[in-house]
PDB file of C-alpha atoms and ligand atoms in Angstrom:
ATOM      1  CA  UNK A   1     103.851  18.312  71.357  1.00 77.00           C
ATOM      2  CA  UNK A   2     104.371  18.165  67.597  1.00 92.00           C
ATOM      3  CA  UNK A   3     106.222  15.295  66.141  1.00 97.00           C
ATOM      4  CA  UNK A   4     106.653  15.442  62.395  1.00 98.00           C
ATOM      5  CA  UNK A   5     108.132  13.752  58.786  1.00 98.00           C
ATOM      6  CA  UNK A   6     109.026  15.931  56.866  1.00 98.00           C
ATOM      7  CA  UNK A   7     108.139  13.295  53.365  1.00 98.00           C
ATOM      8  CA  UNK A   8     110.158  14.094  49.433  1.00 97.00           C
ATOM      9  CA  UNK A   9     112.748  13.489  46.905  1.00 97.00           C
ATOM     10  CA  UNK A  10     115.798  15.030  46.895  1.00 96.00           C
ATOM     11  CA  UNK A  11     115.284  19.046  46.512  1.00 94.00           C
ATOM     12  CA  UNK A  12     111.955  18.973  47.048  1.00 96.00           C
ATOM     13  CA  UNK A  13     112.598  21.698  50.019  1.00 95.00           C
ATOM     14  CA  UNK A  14     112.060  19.431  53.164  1.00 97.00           C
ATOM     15  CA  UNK A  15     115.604  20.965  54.545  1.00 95.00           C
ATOM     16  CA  UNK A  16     113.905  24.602  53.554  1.00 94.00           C
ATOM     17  CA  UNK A  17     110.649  24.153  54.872  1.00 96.00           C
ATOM     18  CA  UNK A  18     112.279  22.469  58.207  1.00 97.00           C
ATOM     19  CA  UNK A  19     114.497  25.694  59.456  1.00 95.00           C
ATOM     20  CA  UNK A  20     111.118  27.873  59.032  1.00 94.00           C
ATOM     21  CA  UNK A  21     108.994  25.356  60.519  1.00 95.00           C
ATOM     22  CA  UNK A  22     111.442  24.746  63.192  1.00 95.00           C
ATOM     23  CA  UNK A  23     112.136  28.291  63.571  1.00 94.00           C
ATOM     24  CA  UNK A  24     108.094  29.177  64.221  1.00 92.00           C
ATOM     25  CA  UNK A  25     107.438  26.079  66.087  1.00 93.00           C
ATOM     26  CA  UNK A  26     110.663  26.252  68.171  1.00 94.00           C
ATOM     27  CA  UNK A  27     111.322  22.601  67.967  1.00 96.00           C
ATOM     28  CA  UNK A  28     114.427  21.381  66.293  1.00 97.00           C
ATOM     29  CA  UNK A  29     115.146  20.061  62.871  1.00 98.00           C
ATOM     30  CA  UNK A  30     116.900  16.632  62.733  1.00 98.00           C
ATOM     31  CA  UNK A  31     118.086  16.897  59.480  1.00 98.00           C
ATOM     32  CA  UNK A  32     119.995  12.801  58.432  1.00 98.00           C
ATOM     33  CA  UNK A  33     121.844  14.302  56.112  1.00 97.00           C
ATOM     34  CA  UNK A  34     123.452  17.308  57.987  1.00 95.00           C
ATOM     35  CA  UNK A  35     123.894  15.167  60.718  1.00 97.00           C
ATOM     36  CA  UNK A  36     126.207  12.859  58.531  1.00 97.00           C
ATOM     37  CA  UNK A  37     127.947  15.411  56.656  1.00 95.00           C
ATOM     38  CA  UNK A  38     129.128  16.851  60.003  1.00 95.00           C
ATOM     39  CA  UNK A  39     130.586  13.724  60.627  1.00 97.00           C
ATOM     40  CA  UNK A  40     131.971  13.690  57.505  1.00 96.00           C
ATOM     41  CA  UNK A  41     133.488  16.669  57.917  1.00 94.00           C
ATOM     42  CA  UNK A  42     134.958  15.886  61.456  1.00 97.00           C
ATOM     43  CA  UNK A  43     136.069  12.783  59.619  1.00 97.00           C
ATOM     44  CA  UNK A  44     135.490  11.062  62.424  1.00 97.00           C
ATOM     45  CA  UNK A  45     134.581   7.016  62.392  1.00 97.00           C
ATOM     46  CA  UNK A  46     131.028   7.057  61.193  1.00 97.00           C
ATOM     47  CA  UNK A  47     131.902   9.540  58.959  1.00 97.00           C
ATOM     48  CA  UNK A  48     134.555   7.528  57.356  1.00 97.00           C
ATOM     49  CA  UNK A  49     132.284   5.086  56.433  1.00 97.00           C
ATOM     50  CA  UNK A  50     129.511   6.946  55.018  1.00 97.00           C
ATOM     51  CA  UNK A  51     131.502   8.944  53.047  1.00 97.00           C
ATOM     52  CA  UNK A  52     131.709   6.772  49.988  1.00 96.00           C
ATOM     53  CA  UNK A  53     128.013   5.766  50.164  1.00 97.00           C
ATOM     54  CA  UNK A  54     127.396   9.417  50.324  1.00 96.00           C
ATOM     55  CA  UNK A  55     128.937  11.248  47.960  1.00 94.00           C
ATOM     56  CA  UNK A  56     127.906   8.108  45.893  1.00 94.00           C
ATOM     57  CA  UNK A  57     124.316   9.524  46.354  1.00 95.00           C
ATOM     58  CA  UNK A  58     123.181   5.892  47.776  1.00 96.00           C
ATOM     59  CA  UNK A  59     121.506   5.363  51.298  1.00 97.00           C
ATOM     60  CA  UNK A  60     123.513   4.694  54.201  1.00 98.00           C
ATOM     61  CA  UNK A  61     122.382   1.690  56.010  1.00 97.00           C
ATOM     62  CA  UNK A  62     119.539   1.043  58.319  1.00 98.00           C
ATOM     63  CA  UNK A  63     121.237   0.136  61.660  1.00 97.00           C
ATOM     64  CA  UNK A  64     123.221   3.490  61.595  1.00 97.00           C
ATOM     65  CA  UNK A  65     120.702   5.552  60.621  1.00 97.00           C
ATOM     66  CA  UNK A  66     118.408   3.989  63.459  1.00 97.00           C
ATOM     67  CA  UNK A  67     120.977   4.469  66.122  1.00 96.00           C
ATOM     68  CA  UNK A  68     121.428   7.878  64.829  1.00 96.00           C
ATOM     69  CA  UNK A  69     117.735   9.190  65.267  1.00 97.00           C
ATOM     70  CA  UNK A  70     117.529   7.044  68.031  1.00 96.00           C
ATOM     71  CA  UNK A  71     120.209   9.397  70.358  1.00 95.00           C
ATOM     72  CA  UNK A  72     119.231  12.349  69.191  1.00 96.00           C
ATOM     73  CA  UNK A  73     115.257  11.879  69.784  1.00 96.00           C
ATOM     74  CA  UNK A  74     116.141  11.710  73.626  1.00 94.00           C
ATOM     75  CA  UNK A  75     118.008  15.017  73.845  1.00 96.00           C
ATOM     76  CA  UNK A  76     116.618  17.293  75.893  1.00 96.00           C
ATOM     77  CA  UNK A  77     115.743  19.679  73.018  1.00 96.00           C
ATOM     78  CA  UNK A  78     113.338  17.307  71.453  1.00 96.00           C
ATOM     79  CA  UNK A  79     110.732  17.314  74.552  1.00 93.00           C
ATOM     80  CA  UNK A  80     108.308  19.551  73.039  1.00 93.00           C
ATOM     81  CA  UNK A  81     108.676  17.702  69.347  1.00 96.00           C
ATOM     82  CA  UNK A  82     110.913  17.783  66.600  1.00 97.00           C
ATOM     83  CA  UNK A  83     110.634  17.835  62.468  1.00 98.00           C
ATOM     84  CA  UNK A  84     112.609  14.801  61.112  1.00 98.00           C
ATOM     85  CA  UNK A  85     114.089  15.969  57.776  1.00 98.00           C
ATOM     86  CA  UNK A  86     115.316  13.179  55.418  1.00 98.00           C
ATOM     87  CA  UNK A  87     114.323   9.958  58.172  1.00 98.00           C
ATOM     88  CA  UNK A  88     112.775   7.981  57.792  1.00 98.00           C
ATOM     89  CA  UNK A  89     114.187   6.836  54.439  1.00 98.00           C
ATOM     90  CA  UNK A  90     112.983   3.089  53.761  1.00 98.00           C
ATOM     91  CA  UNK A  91     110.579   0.763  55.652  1.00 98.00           C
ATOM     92  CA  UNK A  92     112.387  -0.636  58.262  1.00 98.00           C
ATOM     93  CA  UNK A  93     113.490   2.542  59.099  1.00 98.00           C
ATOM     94  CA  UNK A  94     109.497   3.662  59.941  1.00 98.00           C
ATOM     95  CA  UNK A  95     109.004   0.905  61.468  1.00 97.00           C
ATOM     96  CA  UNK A  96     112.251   1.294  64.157  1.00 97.00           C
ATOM     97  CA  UNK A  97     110.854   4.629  64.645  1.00 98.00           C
ATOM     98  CA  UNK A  98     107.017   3.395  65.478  1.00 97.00           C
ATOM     99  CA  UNK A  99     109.038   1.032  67.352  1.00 97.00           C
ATOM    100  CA  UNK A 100     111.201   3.757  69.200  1.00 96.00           C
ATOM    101  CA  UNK A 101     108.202   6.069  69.686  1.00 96.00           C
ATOM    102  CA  UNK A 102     105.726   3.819  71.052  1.00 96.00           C
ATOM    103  CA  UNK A 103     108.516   2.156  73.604  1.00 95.00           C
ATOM    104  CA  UNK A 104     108.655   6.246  74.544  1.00 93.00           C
ATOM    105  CA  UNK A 105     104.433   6.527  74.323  1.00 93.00           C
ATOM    106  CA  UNK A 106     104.425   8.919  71.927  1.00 94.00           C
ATOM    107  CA  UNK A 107     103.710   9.064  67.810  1.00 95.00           C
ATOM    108  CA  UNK A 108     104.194  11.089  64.932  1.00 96.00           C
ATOM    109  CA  UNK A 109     101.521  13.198  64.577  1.00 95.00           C
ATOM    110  CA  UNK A 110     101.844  14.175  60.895  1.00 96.00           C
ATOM    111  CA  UNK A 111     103.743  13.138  58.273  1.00 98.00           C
ATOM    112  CA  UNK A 112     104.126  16.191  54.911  1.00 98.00           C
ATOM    113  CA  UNK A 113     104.662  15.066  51.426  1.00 98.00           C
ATOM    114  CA  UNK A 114     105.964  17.340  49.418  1.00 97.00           C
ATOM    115  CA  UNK A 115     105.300  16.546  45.718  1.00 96.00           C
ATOM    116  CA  UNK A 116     107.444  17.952  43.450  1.00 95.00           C
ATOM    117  CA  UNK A 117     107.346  17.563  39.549  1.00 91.00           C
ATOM    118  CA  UNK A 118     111.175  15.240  39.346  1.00 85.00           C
ATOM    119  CA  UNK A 119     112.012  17.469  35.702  1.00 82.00           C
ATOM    120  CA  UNK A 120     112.410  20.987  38.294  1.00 89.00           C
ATOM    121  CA  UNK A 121     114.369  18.478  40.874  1.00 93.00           C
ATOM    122  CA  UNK A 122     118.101  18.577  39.112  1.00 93.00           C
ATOM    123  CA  UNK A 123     117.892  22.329  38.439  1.00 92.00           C
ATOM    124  CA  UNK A 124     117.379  22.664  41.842  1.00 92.00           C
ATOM    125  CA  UNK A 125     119.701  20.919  42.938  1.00 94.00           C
ATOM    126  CA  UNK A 126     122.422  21.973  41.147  1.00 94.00           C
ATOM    127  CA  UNK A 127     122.105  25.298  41.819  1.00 95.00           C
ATOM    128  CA  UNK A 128     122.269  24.938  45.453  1.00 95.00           C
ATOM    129  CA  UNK A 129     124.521  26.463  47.952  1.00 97.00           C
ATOM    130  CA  UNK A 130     124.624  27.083  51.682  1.00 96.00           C
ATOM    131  CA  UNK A 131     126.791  29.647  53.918  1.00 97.00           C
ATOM    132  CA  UNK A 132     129.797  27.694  55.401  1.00 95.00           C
ATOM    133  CA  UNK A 133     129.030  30.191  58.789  1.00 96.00           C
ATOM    134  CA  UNK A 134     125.210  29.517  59.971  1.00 95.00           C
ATOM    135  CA  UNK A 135     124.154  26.882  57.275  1.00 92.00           C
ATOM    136  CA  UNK A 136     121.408  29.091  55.732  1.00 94.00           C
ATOM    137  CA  UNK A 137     120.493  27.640  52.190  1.00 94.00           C
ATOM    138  CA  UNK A 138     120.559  29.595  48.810  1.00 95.00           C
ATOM    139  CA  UNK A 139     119.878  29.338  45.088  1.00 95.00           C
ATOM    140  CA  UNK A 140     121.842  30.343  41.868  1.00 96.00           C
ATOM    141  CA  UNK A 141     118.272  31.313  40.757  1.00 93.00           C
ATOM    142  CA  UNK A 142     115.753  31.394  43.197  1.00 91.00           C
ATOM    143  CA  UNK A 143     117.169  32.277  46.111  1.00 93.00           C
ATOM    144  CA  UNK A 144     120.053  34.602  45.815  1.00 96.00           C
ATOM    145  CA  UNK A 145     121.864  36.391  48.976  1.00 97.00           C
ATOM    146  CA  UNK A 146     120.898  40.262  48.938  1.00 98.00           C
ATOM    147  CA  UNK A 147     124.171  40.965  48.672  1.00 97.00           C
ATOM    148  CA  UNK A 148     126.250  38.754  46.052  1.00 96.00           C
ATOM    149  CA  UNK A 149     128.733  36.931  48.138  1.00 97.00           C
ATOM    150  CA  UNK A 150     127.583  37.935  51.673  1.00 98.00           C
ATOM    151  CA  UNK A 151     125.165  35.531  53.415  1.00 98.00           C
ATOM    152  CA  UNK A 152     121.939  37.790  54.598  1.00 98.00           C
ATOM    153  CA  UNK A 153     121.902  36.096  57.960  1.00 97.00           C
ATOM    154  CA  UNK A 154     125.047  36.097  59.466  1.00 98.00           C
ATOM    155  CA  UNK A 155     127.463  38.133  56.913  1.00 98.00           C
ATOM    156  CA  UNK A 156     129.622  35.224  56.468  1.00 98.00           C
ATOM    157  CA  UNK A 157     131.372  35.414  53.125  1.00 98.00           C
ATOM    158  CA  UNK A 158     131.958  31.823  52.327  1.00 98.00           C
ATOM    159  CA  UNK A 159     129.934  29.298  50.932  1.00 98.00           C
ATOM    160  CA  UNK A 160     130.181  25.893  50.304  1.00 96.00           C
ATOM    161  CA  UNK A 161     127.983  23.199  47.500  1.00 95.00           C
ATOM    162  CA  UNK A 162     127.472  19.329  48.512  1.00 93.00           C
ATOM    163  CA  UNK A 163     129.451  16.782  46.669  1.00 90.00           C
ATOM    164  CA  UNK A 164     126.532  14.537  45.885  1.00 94.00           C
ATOM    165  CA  UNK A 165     125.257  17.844  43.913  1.00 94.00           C
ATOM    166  CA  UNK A 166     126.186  16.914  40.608  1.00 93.00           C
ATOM    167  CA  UNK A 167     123.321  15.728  38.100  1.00 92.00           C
ATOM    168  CA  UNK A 168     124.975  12.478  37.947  1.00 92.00           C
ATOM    169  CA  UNK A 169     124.270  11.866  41.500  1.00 94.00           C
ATOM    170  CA  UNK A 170     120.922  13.559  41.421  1.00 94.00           C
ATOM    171  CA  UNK A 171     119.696  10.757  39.336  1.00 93.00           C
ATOM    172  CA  UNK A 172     121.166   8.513  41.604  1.00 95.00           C
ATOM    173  CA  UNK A 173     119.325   9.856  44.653  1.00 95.00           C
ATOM    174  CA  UNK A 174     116.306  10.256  42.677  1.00 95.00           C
ATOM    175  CA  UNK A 175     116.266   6.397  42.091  1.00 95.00           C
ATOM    176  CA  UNK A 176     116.714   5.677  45.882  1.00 96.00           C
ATOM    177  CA  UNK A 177     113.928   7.833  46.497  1.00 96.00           C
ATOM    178  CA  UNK A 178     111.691   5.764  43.994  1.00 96.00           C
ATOM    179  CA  UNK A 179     112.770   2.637  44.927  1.00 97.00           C
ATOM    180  CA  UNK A 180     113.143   2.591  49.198  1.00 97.00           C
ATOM    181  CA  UNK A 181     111.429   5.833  50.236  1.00 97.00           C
ATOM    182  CA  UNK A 182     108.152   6.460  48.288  1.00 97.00           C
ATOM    183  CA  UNK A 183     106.854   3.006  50.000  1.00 97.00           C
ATOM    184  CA  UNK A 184     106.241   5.305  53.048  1.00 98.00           C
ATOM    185  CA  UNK A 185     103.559   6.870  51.585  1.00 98.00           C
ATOM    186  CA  UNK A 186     101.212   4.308  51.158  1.00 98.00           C
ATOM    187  CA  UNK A 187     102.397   2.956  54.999  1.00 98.00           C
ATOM    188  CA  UNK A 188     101.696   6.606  56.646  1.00 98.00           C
ATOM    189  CA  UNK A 189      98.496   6.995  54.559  1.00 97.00           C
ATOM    190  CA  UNK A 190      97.349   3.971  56.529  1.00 96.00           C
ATOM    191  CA  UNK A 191      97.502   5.188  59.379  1.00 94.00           C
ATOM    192  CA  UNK A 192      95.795   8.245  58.872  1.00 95.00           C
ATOM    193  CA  UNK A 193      98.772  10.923  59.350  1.00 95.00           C
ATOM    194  CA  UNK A 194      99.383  12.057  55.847  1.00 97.00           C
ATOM    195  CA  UNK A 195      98.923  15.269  54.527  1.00 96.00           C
ATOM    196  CA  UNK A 196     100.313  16.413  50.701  1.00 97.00           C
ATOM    197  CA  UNK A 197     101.501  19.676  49.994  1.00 97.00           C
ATOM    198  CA  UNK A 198     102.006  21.267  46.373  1.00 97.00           C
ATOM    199  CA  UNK A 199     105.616  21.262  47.110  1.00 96.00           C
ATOM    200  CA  UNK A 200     106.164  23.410  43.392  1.00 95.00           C
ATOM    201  CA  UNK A 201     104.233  26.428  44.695  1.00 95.00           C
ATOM    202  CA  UNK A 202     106.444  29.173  45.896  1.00 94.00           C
ATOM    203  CA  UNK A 203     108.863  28.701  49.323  1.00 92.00           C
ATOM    204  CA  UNK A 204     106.259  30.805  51.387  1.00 94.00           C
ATOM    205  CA  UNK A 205     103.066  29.274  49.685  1.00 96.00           C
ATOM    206  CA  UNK A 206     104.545  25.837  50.305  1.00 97.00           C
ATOM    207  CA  UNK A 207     105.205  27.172  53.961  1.00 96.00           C
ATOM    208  CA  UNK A 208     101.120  28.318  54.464  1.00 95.00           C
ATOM    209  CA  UNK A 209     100.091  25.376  53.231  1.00 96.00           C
ATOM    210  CA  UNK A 210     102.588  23.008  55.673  1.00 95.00           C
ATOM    211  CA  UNK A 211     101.574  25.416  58.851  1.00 94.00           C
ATOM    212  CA  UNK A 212      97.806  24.289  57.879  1.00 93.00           C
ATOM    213  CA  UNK A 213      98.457  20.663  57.415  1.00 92.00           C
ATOM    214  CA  UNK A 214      99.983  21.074  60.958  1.00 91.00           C
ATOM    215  CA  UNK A 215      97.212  23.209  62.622  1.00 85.00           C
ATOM    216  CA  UNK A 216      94.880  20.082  62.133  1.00 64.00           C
ATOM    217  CA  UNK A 217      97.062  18.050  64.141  1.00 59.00           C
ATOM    218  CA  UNK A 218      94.793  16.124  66.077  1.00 45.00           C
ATOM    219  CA  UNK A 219      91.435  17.607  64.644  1.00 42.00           C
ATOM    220  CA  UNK A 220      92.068  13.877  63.011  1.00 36.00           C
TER     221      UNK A 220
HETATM  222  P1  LIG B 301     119.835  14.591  52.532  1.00 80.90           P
HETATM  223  O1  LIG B 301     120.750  15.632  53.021  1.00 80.90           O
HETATM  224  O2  LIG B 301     118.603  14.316  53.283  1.00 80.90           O
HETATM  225  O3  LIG B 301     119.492  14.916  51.024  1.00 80.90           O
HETATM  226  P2  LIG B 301     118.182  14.684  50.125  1.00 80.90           P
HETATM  227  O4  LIG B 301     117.087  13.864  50.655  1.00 80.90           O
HETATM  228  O5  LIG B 301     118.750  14.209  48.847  1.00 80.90           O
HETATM  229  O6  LIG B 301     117.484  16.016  50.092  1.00 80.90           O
HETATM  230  P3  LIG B 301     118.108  17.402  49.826  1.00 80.90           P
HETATM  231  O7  LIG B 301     118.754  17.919  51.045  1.00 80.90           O
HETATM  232  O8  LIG B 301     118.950  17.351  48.583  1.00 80.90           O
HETATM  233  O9  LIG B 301     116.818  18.214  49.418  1.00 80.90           O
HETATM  234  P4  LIG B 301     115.790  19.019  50.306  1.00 80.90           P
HETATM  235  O10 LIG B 301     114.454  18.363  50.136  1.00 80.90           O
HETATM  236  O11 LIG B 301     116.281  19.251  51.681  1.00 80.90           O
HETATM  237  O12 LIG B 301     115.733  20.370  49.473  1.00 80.90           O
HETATM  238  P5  LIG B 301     116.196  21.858  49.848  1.00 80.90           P
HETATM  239  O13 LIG B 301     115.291  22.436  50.878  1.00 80.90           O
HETATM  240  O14 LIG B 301     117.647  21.927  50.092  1.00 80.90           O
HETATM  241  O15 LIG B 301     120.636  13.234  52.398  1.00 80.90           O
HETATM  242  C1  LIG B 301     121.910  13.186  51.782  1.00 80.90           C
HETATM  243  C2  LIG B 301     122.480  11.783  51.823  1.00 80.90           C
HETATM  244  O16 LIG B 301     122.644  11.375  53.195  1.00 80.90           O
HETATM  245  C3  LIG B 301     121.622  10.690  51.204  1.00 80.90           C
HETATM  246  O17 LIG B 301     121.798  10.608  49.818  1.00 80.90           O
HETATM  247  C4  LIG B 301     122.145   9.459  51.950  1.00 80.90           C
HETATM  248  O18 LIG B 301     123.384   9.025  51.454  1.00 80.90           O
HETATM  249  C5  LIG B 301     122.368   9.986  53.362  1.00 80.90           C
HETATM  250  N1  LIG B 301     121.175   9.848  54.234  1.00 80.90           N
HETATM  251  C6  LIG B 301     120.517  10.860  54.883  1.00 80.90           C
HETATM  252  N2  LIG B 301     119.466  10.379  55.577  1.00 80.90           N
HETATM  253  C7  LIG B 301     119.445   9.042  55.365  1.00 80.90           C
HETATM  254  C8  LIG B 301     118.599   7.990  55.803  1.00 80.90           C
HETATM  255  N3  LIG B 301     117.551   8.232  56.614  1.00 80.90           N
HETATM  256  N4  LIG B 301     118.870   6.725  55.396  1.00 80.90           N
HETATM  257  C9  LIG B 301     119.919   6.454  54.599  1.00 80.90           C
HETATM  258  N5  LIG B 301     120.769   7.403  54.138  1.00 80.90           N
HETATM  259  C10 LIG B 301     120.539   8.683  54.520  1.00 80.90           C
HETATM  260  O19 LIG B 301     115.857  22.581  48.467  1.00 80.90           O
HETATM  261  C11 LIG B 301     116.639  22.385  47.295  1.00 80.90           C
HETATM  262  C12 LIG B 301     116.896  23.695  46.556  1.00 80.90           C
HETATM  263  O20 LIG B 301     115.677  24.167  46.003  1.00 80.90           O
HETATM  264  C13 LIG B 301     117.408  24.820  47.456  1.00 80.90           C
HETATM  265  O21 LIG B 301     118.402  25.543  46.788  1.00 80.90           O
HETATM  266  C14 LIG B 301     116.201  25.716  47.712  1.00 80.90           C
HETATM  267  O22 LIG B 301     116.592  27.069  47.829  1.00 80.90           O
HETATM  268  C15 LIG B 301     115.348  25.464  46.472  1.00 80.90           C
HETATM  269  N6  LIG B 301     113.932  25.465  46.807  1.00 80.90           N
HETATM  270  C16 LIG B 301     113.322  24.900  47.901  1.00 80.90           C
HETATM  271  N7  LIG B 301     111.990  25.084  47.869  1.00 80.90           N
HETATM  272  C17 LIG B 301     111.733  25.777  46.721  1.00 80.90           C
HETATM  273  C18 LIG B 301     110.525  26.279  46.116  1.00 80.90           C
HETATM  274  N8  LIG B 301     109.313  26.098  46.682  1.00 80.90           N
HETATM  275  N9  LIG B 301     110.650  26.938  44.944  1.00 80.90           N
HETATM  276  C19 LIG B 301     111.878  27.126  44.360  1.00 80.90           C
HETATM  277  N10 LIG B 301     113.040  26.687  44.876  1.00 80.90           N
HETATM  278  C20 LIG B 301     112.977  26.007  46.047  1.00 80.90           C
HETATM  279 MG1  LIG B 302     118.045  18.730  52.765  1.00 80.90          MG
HETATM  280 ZN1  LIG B 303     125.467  32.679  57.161  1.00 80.90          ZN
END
């Protein structure tokens, strides 16, 4: 059972680092933000009213982002762990999820910060695009499909950028981050579960050192 928090400011590579971890641990990635942009895009009630706040770049609020993890953590797919990408976001949103958890008996069991230098953050960012197809992630610069145009894992032709993107929002999210998420660290470093990864070294150096910060799960 591995239960993860996958810890950074936007473009930092938590969504990168979650499909390969999820991919060698085969347990799923709960990704907030996906999950709300596919409601978003099915424009269906909760996506109507997170759209604004999203594209906005602010945090949605608490209570749906709660009931949110809260659903999906009791799918059946989640029994042998999961990696939450981009949740928690703010203190009371750890402290549902203790709450959730321990009414379950279980924990998290690590919690990886990946710490980024904020100047290499917008130029990530920016540059960003995923295949509309399979959702695999790619990079103007530094990571650019084999083929220009054609997605290397599915062949899918089409891709698509987010609409919080935009520097302007960057900053935005960056802020958020400062102000309601980077609290966490201090909270999770109490309690003995966090680990800090250079999250500037390269995607498959940042991926050796995540895969060791996991490996001593429950060494303590
Ligand atoms: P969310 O989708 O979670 O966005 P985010 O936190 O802003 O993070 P990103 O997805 O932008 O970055 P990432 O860390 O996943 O980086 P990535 O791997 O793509 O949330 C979006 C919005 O939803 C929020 O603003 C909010 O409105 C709402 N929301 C979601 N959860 C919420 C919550 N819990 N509470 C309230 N609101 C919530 O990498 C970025 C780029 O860099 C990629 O192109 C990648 O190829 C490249 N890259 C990655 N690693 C490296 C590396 N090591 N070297 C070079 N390039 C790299
Ligand atoms: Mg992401
Ligand atoms: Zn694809």
């Amino acid at each position: 059972m591995t239960r993860l928090i996958l810890l950074g400011p936007p473009g930092a590579g938590k969504g990168t680092q979650a499909k390969r971890l999820s991919a060698s641990l085969g347990i799923p990635q709960l990704s907030t933000g996906d999950m709300l942009r596919a409601e978003v895009k099915a424009s269906s009630a909760l996506g109507l009213k997170v759209k604004a706040v999203m594209d906005a770049g602010k945090l949605v609020s608490d209570d749906i982002l709660i009931d949110l993890i809260a659903h999906r953590i009791d799918q059946p797919d989640c029994r042998k762990g999961f990696i939450l990408d981009g949740f928690p976001r703010s203190l009371p949103q750890a402290e549902a999820l203790d709450r959730m958890l321990g009414e379950r008996k279980a924990k998290i069991d690590r919690v990886i910060e990946l710490k980024v230098d904020v100047e290499a953050l917008v130029e990530r960012i920016v540059g960003r695009f995923t295949c509309t197809k399979c959702g695999a992630g790619y990079h103007d610069k530094f990571h650019r499909p084999k083929k220009d145009g054609v997605c290397d894992q599915c062949g899918g032709t089409e891709f698509a950028r987010r609409a919080d993107d935009k520097e302007e929002k960057v900053r935005t999210r960056l802020d958020a981050y400062t102000a309601e998420t980077a609290p966490l660290l201090p909270y999770y470093k109490g309690r003995g579960v966090l680990a800090t990864v250079d999250g500037m070294a390269s995607m498959d150096a940042v991926t050796r050192q995540m895969s060791q910060a996991i490996g001593t799960v429950g060494v303590a």
